[in-house]
PDB file of C-alpha atoms in Angstrom:
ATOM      1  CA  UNK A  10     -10.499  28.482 -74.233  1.00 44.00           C
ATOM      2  CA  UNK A  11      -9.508  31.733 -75.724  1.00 48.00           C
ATOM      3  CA  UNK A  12      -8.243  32.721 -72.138  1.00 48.00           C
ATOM      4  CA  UNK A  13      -6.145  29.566 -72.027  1.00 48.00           C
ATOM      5  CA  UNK A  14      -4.776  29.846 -75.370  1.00 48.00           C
ATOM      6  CA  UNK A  15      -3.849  33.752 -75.264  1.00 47.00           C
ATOM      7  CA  UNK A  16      -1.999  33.336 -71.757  1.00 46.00           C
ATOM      8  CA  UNK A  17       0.028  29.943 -73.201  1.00 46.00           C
ATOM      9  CA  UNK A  18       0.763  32.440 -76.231  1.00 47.00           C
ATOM     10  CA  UNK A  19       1.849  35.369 -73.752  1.00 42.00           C
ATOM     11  CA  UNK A  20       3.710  32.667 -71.552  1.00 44.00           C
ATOM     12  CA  UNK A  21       5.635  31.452 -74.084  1.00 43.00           C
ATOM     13  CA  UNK A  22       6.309  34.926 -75.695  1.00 44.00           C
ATOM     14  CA  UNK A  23       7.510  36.522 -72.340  1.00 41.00           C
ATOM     15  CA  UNK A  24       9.543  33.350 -70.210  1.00 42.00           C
ATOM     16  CA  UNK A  25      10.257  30.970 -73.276  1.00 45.00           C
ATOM     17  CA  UNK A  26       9.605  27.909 -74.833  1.00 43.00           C
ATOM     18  CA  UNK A  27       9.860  25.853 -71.507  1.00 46.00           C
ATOM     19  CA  UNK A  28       7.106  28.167 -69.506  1.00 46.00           C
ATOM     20  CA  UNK A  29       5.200  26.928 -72.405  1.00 44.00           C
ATOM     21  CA  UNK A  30       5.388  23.577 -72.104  1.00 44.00           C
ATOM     22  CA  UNK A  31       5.592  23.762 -68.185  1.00 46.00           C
ATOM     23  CA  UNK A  32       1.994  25.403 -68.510  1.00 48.00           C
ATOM     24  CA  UNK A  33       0.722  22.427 -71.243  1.00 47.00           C
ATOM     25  CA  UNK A  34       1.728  20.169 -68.888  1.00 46.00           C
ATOM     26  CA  UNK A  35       0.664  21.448 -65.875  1.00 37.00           C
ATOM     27  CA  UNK A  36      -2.676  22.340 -67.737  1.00 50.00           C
ATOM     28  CA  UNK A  37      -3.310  19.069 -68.437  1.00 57.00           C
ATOM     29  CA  UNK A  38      -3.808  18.026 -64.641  1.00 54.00           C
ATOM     30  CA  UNK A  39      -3.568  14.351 -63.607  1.00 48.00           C
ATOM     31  CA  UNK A  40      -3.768  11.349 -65.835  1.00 42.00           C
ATOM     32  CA  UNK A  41      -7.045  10.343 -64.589  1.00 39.00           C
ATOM     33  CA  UNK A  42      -9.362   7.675 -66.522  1.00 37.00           C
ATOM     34  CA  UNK A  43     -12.494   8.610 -67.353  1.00 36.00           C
ATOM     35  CA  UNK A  44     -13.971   5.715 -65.738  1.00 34.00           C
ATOM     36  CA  UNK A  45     -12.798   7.285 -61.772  1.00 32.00           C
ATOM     37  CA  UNK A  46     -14.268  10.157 -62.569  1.00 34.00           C
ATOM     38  CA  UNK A  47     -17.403   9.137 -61.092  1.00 34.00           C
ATOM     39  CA  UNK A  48     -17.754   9.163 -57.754  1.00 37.00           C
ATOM     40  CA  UNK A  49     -17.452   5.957 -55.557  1.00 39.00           C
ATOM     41  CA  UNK A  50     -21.042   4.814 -54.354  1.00 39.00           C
ATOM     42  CA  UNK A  51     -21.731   3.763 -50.947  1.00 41.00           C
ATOM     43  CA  UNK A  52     -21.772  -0.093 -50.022  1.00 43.00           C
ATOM     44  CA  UNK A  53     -25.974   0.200 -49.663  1.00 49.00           C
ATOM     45  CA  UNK A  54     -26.498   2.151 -52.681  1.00 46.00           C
ATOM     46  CA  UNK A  55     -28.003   0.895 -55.994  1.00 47.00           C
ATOM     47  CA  UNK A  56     -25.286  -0.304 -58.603  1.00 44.00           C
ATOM     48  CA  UNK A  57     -24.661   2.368 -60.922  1.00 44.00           C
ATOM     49  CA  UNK A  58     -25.400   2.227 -64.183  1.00 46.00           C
ATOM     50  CA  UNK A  59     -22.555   2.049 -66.724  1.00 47.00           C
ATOM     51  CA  UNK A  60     -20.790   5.269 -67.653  1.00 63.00           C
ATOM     52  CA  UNK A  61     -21.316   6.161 -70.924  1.00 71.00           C
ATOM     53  CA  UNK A  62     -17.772   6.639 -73.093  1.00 76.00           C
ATOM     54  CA  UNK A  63     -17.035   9.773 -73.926  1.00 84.00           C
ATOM     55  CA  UNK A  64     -17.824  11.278 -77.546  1.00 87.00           C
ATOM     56  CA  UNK A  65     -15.445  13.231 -79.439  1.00 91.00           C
ATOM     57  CA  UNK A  66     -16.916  14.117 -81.988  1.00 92.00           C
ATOM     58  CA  UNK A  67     -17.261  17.826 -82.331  1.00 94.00           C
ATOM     59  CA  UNK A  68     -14.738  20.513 -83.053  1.00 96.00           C
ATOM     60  CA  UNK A  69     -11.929  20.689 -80.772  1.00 96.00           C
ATOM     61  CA  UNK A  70      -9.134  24.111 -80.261  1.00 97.00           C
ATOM     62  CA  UNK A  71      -5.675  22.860 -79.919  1.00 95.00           C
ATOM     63  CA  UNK A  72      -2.046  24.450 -79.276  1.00 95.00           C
ATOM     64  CA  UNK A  73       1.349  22.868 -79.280  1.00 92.00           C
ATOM     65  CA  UNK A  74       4.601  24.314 -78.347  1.00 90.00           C
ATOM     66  CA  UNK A  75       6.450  23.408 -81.702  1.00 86.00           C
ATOM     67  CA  UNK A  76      10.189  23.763 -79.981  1.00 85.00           C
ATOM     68  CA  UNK A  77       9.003  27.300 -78.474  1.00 86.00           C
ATOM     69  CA  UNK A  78       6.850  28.525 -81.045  1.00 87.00           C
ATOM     70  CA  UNK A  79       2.922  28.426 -80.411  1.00 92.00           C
ATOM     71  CA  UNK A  80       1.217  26.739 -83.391  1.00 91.00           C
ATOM     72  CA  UNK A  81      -2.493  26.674 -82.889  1.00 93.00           C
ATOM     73  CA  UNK A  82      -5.419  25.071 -84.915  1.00 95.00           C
ATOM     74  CA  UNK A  83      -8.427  23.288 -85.189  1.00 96.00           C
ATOM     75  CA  UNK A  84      -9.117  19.924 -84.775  1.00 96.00           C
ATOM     76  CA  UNK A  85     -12.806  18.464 -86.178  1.00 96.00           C
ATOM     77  CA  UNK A  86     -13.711  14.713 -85.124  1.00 95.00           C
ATOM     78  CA  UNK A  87     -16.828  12.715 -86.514  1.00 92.00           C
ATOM     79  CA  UNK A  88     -17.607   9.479 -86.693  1.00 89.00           C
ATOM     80  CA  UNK A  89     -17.084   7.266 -89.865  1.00 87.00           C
ATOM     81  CA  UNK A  90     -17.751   3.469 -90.231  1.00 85.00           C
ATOM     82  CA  UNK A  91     -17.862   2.846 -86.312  1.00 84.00           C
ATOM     83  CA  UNK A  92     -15.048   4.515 -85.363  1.00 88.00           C
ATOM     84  CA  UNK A  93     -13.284   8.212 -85.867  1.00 91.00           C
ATOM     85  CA  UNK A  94     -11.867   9.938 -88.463  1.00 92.00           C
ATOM     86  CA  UNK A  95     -11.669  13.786 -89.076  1.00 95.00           C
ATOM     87  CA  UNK A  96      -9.089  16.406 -89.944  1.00 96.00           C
ATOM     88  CA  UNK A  97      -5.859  18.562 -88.307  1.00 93.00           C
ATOM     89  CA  UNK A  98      -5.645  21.887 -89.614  1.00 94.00           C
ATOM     90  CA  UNK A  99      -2.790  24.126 -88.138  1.00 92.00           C
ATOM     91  CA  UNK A 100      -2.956  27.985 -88.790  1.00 91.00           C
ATOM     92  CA  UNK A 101       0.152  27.965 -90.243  1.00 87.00           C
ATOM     93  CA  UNK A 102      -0.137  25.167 -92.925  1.00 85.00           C
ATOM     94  CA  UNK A 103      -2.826  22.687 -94.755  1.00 88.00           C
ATOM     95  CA  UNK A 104      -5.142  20.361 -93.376  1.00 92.00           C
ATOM     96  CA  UNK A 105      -4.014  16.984 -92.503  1.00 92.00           C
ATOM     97  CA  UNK A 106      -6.272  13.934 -92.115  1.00 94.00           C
ATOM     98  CA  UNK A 107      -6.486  11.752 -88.994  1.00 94.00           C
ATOM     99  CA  UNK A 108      -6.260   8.146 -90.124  1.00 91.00           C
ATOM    100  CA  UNK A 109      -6.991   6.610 -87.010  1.00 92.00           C
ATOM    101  CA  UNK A 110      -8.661   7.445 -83.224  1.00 93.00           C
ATOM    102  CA  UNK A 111      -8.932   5.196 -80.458  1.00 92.00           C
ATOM    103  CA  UNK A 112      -9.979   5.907 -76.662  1.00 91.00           C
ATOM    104  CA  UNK A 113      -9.009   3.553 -74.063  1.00 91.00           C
ATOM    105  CA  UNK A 114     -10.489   4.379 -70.890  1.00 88.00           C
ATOM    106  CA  UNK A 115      -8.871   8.090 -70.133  1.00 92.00           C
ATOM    107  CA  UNK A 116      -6.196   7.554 -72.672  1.00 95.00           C
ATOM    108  CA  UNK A 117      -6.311   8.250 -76.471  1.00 94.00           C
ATOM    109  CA  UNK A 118      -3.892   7.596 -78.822  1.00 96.00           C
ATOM    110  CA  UNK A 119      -4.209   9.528 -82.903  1.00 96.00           C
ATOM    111  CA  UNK A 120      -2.476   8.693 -86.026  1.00 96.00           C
ATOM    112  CA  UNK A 121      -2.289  11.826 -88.150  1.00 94.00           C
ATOM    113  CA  UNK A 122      -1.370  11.589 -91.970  1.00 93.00           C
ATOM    114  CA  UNK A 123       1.666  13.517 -93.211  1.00 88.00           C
ATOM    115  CA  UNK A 124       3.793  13.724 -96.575  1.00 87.00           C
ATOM    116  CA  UNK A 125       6.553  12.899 -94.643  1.00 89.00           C
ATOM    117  CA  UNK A 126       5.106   9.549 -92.738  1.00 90.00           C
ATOM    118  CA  UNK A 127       2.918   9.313 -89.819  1.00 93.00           C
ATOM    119  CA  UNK A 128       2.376  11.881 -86.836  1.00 94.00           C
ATOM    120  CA  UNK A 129       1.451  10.364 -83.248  1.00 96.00           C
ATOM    121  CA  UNK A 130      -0.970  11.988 -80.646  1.00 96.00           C
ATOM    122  CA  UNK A 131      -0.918  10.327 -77.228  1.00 97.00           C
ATOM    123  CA  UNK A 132      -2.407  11.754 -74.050  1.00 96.00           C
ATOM    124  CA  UNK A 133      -5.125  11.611 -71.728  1.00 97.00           C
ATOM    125  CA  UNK A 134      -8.402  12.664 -72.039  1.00 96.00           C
ATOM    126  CA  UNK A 135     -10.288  14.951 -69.096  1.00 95.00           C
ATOM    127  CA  UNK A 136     -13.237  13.195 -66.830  1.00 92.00           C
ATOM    128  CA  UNK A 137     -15.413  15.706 -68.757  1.00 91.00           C
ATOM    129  CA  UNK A 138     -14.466  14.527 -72.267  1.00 92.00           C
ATOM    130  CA  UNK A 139     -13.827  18.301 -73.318  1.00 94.00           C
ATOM    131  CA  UNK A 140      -9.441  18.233 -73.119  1.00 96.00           C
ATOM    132  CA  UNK A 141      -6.918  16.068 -74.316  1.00 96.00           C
ATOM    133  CA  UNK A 142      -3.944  16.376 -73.278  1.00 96.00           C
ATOM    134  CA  UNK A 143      -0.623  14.864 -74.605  1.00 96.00           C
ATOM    135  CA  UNK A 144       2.718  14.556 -76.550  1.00 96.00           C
ATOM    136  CA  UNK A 145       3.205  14.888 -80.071  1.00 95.00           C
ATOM    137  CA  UNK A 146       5.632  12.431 -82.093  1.00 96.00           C
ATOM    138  CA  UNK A 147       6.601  13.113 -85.730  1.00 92.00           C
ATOM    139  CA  UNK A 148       8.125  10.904 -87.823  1.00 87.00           C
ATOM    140  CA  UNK A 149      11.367  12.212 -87.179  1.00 90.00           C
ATOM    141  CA  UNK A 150      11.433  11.132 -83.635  1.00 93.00           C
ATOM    142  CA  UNK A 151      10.863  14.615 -82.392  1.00 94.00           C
ATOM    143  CA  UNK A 152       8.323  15.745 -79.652  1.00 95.00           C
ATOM    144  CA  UNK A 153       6.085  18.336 -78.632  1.00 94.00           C
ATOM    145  CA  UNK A 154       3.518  19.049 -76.132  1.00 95.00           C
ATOM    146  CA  UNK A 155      -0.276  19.751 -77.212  1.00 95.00           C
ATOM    147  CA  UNK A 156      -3.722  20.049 -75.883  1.00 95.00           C
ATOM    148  CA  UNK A 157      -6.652  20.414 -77.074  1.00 97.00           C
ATOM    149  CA  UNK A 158     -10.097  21.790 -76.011  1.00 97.00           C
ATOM    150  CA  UNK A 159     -13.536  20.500 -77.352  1.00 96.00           C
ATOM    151  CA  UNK A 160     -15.797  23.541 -78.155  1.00 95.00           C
ATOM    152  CA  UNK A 161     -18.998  24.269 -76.668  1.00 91.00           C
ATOM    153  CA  UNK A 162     -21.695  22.789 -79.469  1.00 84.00           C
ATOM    154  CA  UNK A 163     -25.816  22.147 -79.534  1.00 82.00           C
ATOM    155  CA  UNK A 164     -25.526  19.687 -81.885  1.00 77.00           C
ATOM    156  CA  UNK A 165     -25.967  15.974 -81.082  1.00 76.00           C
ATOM    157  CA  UNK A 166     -24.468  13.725 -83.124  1.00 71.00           C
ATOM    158  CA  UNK A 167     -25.842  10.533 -83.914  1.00 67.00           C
ATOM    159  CA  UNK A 168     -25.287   7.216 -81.254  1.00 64.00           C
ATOM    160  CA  UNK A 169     -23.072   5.158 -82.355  1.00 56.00           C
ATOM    161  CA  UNK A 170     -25.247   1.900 -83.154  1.00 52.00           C
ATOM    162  CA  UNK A 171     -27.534   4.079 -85.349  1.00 56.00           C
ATOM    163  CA  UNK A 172     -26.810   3.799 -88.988  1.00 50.00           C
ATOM    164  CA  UNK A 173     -26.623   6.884 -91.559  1.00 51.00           C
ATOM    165  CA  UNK A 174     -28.586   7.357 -94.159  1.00 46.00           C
TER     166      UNK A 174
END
């Protein structure tokens, strides 16, 4: 992810703000569901069984292309009252909290809590479960490409019908 963030940094440094979001698009790949990323069974094979949904909760890298400046961050997910909830912080200013998270099939769609009104997050989500990809509305009407990259983590967090403690 470092890789991918440094040459997105260099790209837009170098060609400009629409190499940048030519590469977060492009980066992105197709707007595949999760669900057809299995692979089709043959007509004599068992049923499969049902594909699990993705988790997201974890800690996730992210970069948008903020009208041709890079503005990276980190974006932590967990799971709260059977359903997510976590926090946005950008390098350059405070953490901001995600109200709301919902995955349907490959898509995803974020509400993210600002002083000045609500900030949208819409996108796709890779077959993996490790990317999302996506625009970024602000309250303001404006838009901006981002992505986002789950990091690599041994910790298993807790299935969703289990209760905490």
């Amino acid at each position: 992810m470092r890789i991918l963030m440094t040459t997105l940094a260099l790209a837009a440094a170098v060609t400009g703000p629409e190499a940048l979001a030519t590469s977060l698009t492009m980066d992105c790949g197709p707007a595949t569901p999760v669900a057809a990323a299995a692979p089709a069974a043959s007509p004599t094979a068992a049923p499969a069984a049902p594909t699990e949904a993705p988790n997201l909760h974890g800690n996730w890298d992210f970069l948008m292309d903020v009208g041709g400046t890079p503005s990276f961050g980190l974006l932590s997910i967990g799971q709260i009252d059977g359903g997510y909830g976590g926090s946005l912080t950008p390098i350059r200013t405070a953490p901001v909290v995600l109200r709301r998270i919902t995955l349907t099939g490959g898509n995803f769609h974020m509400v993210v809590a600002s002083r000045e009104g609500d900030v949208l997050y819409d996108g796709i989500l890779s077959p993996e479960g490790d990317r999302m990809c996506g625009m970024v509305t602000y309250h303001n009407g404006q838009s901006f490409p981002m992505l986002a990259q789950k990091r690599a983590s041994t910790y298993v967090s807790r299935p969703w019908g289990q209760a905490g403690r």
